[in-house]
Amino acid sequence: MPALLGEADVVRAGASAAPRVGADYVAPGRAEIYVHPERIGKLEAAFGLVLDAQRGNLVVRVPPAGAWSFLVSAARDADEGKDAPAAVIAADLLDAHEDRASVAAVGILESLLESAVLRRDAT
């Protein structure tokens, strides 16, 4: 899993990126990623990914190609991998329909709102 999460064609999301934005949420053994639609085949072949909706430990989201630039806008140094923007991570956590994930998502959104208010008040 660590090799997959560090792959250049992957943007970490949800549970995989939550701790990196300060969310109090971990889900060991579970990962969430976004992959560009033109890169999913390469990733499936390289990592032997197979669909297993019942026991799978990886959520792969394939957004439309036109949305990709919004996912990588918060990309970090290539050596560290890439994380989705904090608001996207919060949405992913809400999509988990799990109480702990929802609480973590609210924490992320509150932090984003507070930052926006501070920036507005500074102008």
XYZ file of N, CA and C in Angstrom:
369
model
N 0.815 -1.201 0.000
C 0.000 0.000 0.000
C 0.861 1.268 0.000
N 1.941 1.343 0.771
C 2.748 2.570 0.743
C 3.287 2.906 -0.651
N 3.691 1.889 -1.410
C 4.189 2.140 -2.764
C 3.087 2.717 -3.641
N 1.894 2.185 -3.524
C 0.756 2.682 -4.298
C 0.447 4.130 -3.927
N 0.438 4.432 -2.639
C 0.111 5.789 -2.183
C 1.171 6.811 -2.578
N 2.373 6.358 -2.842
C 3.444 7.259 -3.259
C 3.602 7.357 -4.760
N 2.804 6.601 -5.489
C 2.870 6.569 -6.955
C 2.575 7.952 -7.538
N 3.325 8.326 -8.573
C 3.174 9.645 -9.192
C 1.797 9.861 -9.809
N 1.138 8.794 -10.253
C -0.170 8.921 -10.893
C -1.334 8.945 -9.911
N -1.028 8.977 -8.624
C -2.050 8.876 -7.579
C -2.139 10.175 -6.785
N -3.361 10.555 -6.446
C -3.593 11.645 -5.492
C -4.267 11.013 -4.282
N -3.596 11.102 -3.131
C -4.168 10.530 -1.907
C -5.419 11.306 -1.521
N -6.402 10.557 -0.986
C -7.682 11.165 -0.643
C -8.201 10.588 0.661
N -9.339 11.098 1.138
C -10.042 10.551 2.293
C -9.147 10.116 3.427
N -9.297 8.866 3.826
C -8.553 8.317 4.962
C -7.045 8.352 4.733
N -6.606 8.265 3.492
C -5.170 8.259 3.197
C -4.530 9.624 3.376
N -5.299 10.681 3.250
C -4.749 12.034 3.330
C -5.206 12.790 4.571
N -6.203 12.285 5.278
C -6.773 13.010 6.424
C -5.727 13.434 7.457
N -4.834 12.542 7.890
C -3.854 12.981 8.898
C -2.943 14.097 8.398
N -2.718 14.163 7.103
C -1.821 15.176 6.532
C -2.434 16.573 6.546
N -3.760 16.651 6.715
C -4.410 17.965 6.826
C -4.850 18.233 8.258
N -4.315 17.450 9.185
C -4.587 17.681 10.599
C -5.849 17.043 11.126
N -6.480 16.182 10.363
C -7.711 15.530 10.830
C -7.369 14.431 11.830
N -8.193 14.309 12.814
C -8.024 13.276 13.838
C -8.730 12.010 13.359
N -8.142 11.379 12.333
C -8.769 10.189 11.757
C -7.710 9.315 11.107
N -7.699 8.070 11.473
C -6.854 7.080 10.819
C -7.685 5.832 10.561
N -7.375 5.159 9.489
C -8.063 3.918 9.129
C -7.001 2.941 8.629
N -6.304 2.298 9.555
C -5.214 1.388 9.162
C -5.696 0.307 8.193
N -4.875 0.047 7.197
C -5.195 -0.998 6.243
C -6.175 -0.601 5.158
N -6.617 0.646 5.181
C -7.575 1.137 4.189
C -6.985 2.349 3.487
N -7.206 2.466 2.211
C -6.662 3.601 1.467
C -7.696 4.136 0.483
N -7.553 5.413 0.166
C -8.414 6.070 -0.804
C -7.540 6.915 -1.715
N -7.804 6.809 -3.016
C -7.012 7.562 -3.986
C -7.888 8.067 -5.126
N -7.364 9.092 -5.809
C -7.914 9.543 -7.074
C -6.884 9.203 -8.139
N -7.374 8.789 -9.304
C -6.503 8.454 -10.423
C -7.089 9.086 -11.683
N -6.226 9.673 -12.489
C -6.653 10.259 -13.762
C -7.192 9.145 -14.653
N -8.285 9.404 -15.380
C -8.884 8.346 -16.203
C -7.919 7.732 -17.222
N -6.942 8.501 -17.684
C -5.978 7.970 -18.651
C -4.898 7.122 -17.992
N -4.837 7.110 -16.666
C -3.775 6.396 -15.948
C -4.266 5.154 -15.189
N -5.572 4.946 -15.133
C -6.098 3.850 -14.323
C -5.629 2.484 -14.832
N -5.583 2.298 -16.145
C -5.123 1.021 -16.700
C -3.688 0.720 -16.312
N -2.832 1.736 -16.380
C -1.424 1.580 -15.993
C -1.317 1.178 -14.524
N -2.107 1.815 -13.688
C -2.079 1.530 -12.254
C -2.596 0.121 -11.950
N -3.669 -0.280 -12.624
C -4.207 -1.631 -12.437
C -3.169 -2.681 -12.798
N -2.471 -2.462 -13.901
C -1.458 -3.424 -14.334
C -0.256 -3.441 -13.394
N 0.198 -2.281 -12.995
C 1.396 -2.191 -12.151
C 1.189 -2.784 -10.765
N -0.016 -2.636 -10.221
C -0.261 -3.078 -8.850
C -1.204 -4.274 -8.756
N -1.644 -4.793 -9.887
C -2.531 -5.960 -9.865
C -3.856 -5.689 -9.176
N -4.389 -4.507 -9.374
C -5.650 -4.145 -8.722
C -6.806 -4.942 -9.304
N -7.652 -5.447 -8.432
C -8.852 -6.167 -8.866
C -10.049 -5.638 -8.081
N -11.177 -5.641 -8.716
C -12.404 -5.168 -8.068
C -12.891 -6.191 -7.057
N -13.075 -5.748 -5.820
C -13.616 -6.597 -4.759
C -14.448 -5.693 -3.850
N -15.690 -5.485 -4.221
C -16.556 -4.559 -3.494
C -16.863 -5.026 -2.075
N -16.738 -6.291 -1.806
C -17.070 -6.830 -0.475
C -15.898 -6.744 0.503
N -14.696 -7.070 0.044
C -13.553 -7.141 0.963
C -12.411 -6.213 0.582
N -12.623 -5.343 -0.367
C -11.548 -4.467 -0.827
C -11.078 -3.503 0.256
N -9.812 -3.130 0.182
C -9.246 -2.202 1.158
C -8.774 -0.903 0.498
N -9.176 -0.711 -0.754
C -8.765 0.471 -1.507
C -9.975 1.044 -2.238
N -10.195 2.336 -2.045
C -11.232 3.042 -2.807
C -10.497 3.839 -3.876
N -10.833 3.566 -5.127
C -10.225 4.268 -6.257
C -11.303 5.121 -6.904
N -11.064 6.412 -6.928
C -12.006 7.324 -7.566
C -11.371 7.815 -8.863
N -12.143 7.772 -9.936
C -11.656 8.205 -11.245
C -12.537 9.367 -11.705
N -12.084 10.591 -11.436
C -12.893 11.761 -11.803
C -12.780 12.044 -13.305
N -13.665 12.867 -13.834
C -13.521 13.275 -15.240
C -12.173 13.982 -15.431
N -11.589 13.825 -16.594
C -10.276 14.426 -16.868
C -10.282 15.934 -16.622
N -11.389 16.599 -16.915
C -11.476 18.042 -16.730
C -11.400 18.489 -15.281
N -11.673 17.601 -14.361
C -11.625 17.938 -12.935
C -10.249 17.704 -12.331
N -9.361 17.066 -13.065
C -8.069 16.660 -12.515
C -7.256 17.830 -11.971
N -7.266 18.959 -12.660
C -6.455 20.103 -12.213
C -6.886 20.593 -10.832
N -8.141 20.393 -10.477
C -8.605 20.803 -9.146
C -8.072 19.869 -8.061
N -7.821 18.627 -8.410
C -7.319 17.661 -7.429
C -5.835 17.817 -7.166
N -5.093 18.243 -8.149
C -3.648 18.346 -7.972
C -3.195 19.757 -7.644
N -4.132 20.681 -7.462
C -3.763 22.063 -7.163
C -3.051 22.178 -5.824
N -3.295 21.239 -4.914
C -2.638 21.275 -3.610
C -1.488 20.276 -3.550
N -1.011 19.845 -4.702
C 0.048 18.833 -4.743
C 1.296 19.336 -4.022
N 1.888 18.415 -3.300
C 3.133 18.722 -2.598
C 4.306 18.324 -3.471
N 5.487 18.416 -2.913
C 6.702 17.991 -3.588
C 6.514 16.564 -4.100
N 6.952 16.310 -5.322
C 6.746 14.992 -5.937
C 7.346 13.867 -5.106
N 8.397 14.151 -4.333
C 9.006 13.117 -3.499
C 8.092 12.684 -2.362
N 7.130 13.506 -2.007
C 6.218 13.207 -0.900
C 4.896 12.634 -1.371
N 4.648 12.619 -2.655
C 3.344 12.210 -3.154
C 2.419 13.409 -3.179
N 1.175 13.165 -3.548
C 0.218 14.261 -3.670
C -1.020 13.952 -2.844
N -1.545 14.977 -2.229
C -2.787 14.866 -1.465
C -3.846 15.731 -2.129
N -5.081 15.283 -2.075
C -6.195 16.093 -2.549
C -6.316 17.334 -1.658
N -6.942 18.390 -2.150
C -7.179 19.568 -1.310
C -8.022 19.191 -0.082
N -7.866 19.944 0.975
C -8.534 19.637 2.248
C -10.047 19.513 2.105
N -10.672 20.368 1.318
C -12.135 20.293 1.157
C -12.549 18.984 0.486
N -11.743 18.503 -0.435
C -12.032 17.233 -1.111
C -11.859 16.078 -0.124
N -10.829 16.168 0.693
C -10.604 15.133 1.714
C -11.800 15.082 2.659
N -12.301 16.242 3.053
C -13.479 16.285 3.931
C -14.682 15.636 3.248
N -14.890 15.933 1.974
C -16.014 15.320 1.248
C -15.861 13.804 1.178
N -14.637 13.341 0.960
C -14.395 11.896 0.929
C -14.732 11.256 2.271
N -14.344 11.912 3.355
C -14.630 11.374 4.687
C -16.135 11.339 4.940
N -16.849 12.358 4.506
C -18.307 12.358 4.660
C -18.936 11.216 3.858
N -18.332 10.906 2.729
C -18.832 9.828 1.875
C -18.651 8.445 2.509
N -17.802 8.353 3.528
C -17.577 7.064 4.197
C -18.778 6.641 5.039
N -19.647 7.574 5.383
C -20.839 7.288 6.204
C -20.457 6.557 7.488
N -19.456 7.102 8.147
C -18.953 6.546 9.403
C -18.829 7.709 10.387
N -19.280 7.528 11.603
C -19.288 8.624 12.574
C -17.918 9.263 12.767
N -16.886 8.452 12.953
C -15.538 9.006 13.177
C -15.079 9.822 11.981
N -15.354 9.322 10.796
C -14.960 10.028 9.579
C -15.729 11.339 9.446
N -17.006 11.321 9.782
C -17.818 12.534 9.700
C -17.322 13.599 10.666
N -16.973 13.200 11.869
C -16.444 14.150 12.855
C -15.136 14.746 12.351
N -14.280 13.915 11.764
C -13.012 14.408 11.218
C -13.273 15.383 10.067
N -14.246 15.081 9.224
C -14.585 15.962 8.102
C -15.057 17.318 8.611
N -15.889 17.313 9.629
C -16.367 18.572 10.209
C -15.189 19.380 10.737
N -14.240 18.714 11.374
C -13.050 19.408 11.871
C -12.261 20.072 10.755
N -12.109 19.371 9.636
C -11.402 19.938 8.481
C -12.156 21.152 7.961
N -13.470 21.020 7.805
C -14.268 22.117 7.260
C -14.286 23.327 8.195
N -14.352 23.086 9.498
C -14.302 24.201 10.453
C -12.977 24.944 10.343
N -11.885 24.197 10.202
C -10.571 24.813 10.056
C -10.488 25.641 8.777
N -11.024 25.105 7.689
C -11.029 25.856 6.431
C -11.860 27.132 6.548
N -13.004 27.036 7.205
C -13.864 28.207 7.391
C -13.158 29.258 8.250
N -12.528 28.808 9.315
C -11.808 29.738 10.192
C -10.695 30.450 9.428
N -9.956 29.721 8.614
C -8.887 30.324 7.810
C -9.448 31.346 6.830
N -10.580 31.032 6.217
C -11.195 31.948 5.268
C -11.659 33.229 5.958
N -12.220 33.090 7.136
C -12.677 34.257 7.899
C -11.486 35.122 8.284
N -10.411 34.497 8.736
C -9.208 35.259 9.101
C -8.627 36.003 7.902
N -8.597 35.352 6.749
C -8.084 36.016 5.531
C -8.990 37.183 5.145
N -10.289 36.985 5.261
C -11.245 38.049 4.914
C -11.061 39.227 5.853
N -10.931 38.949 7.148
C -10.796 40.022 8.126
C -9.464 40.757 8.009
N -8.459 40.102 7.446
C -7.145 40.723 7.298
C -7.121 41.700 6.108
N -8.125 41.607 5.246
C -8.138 42.501 4.082
C -8.914 43.759 4.331
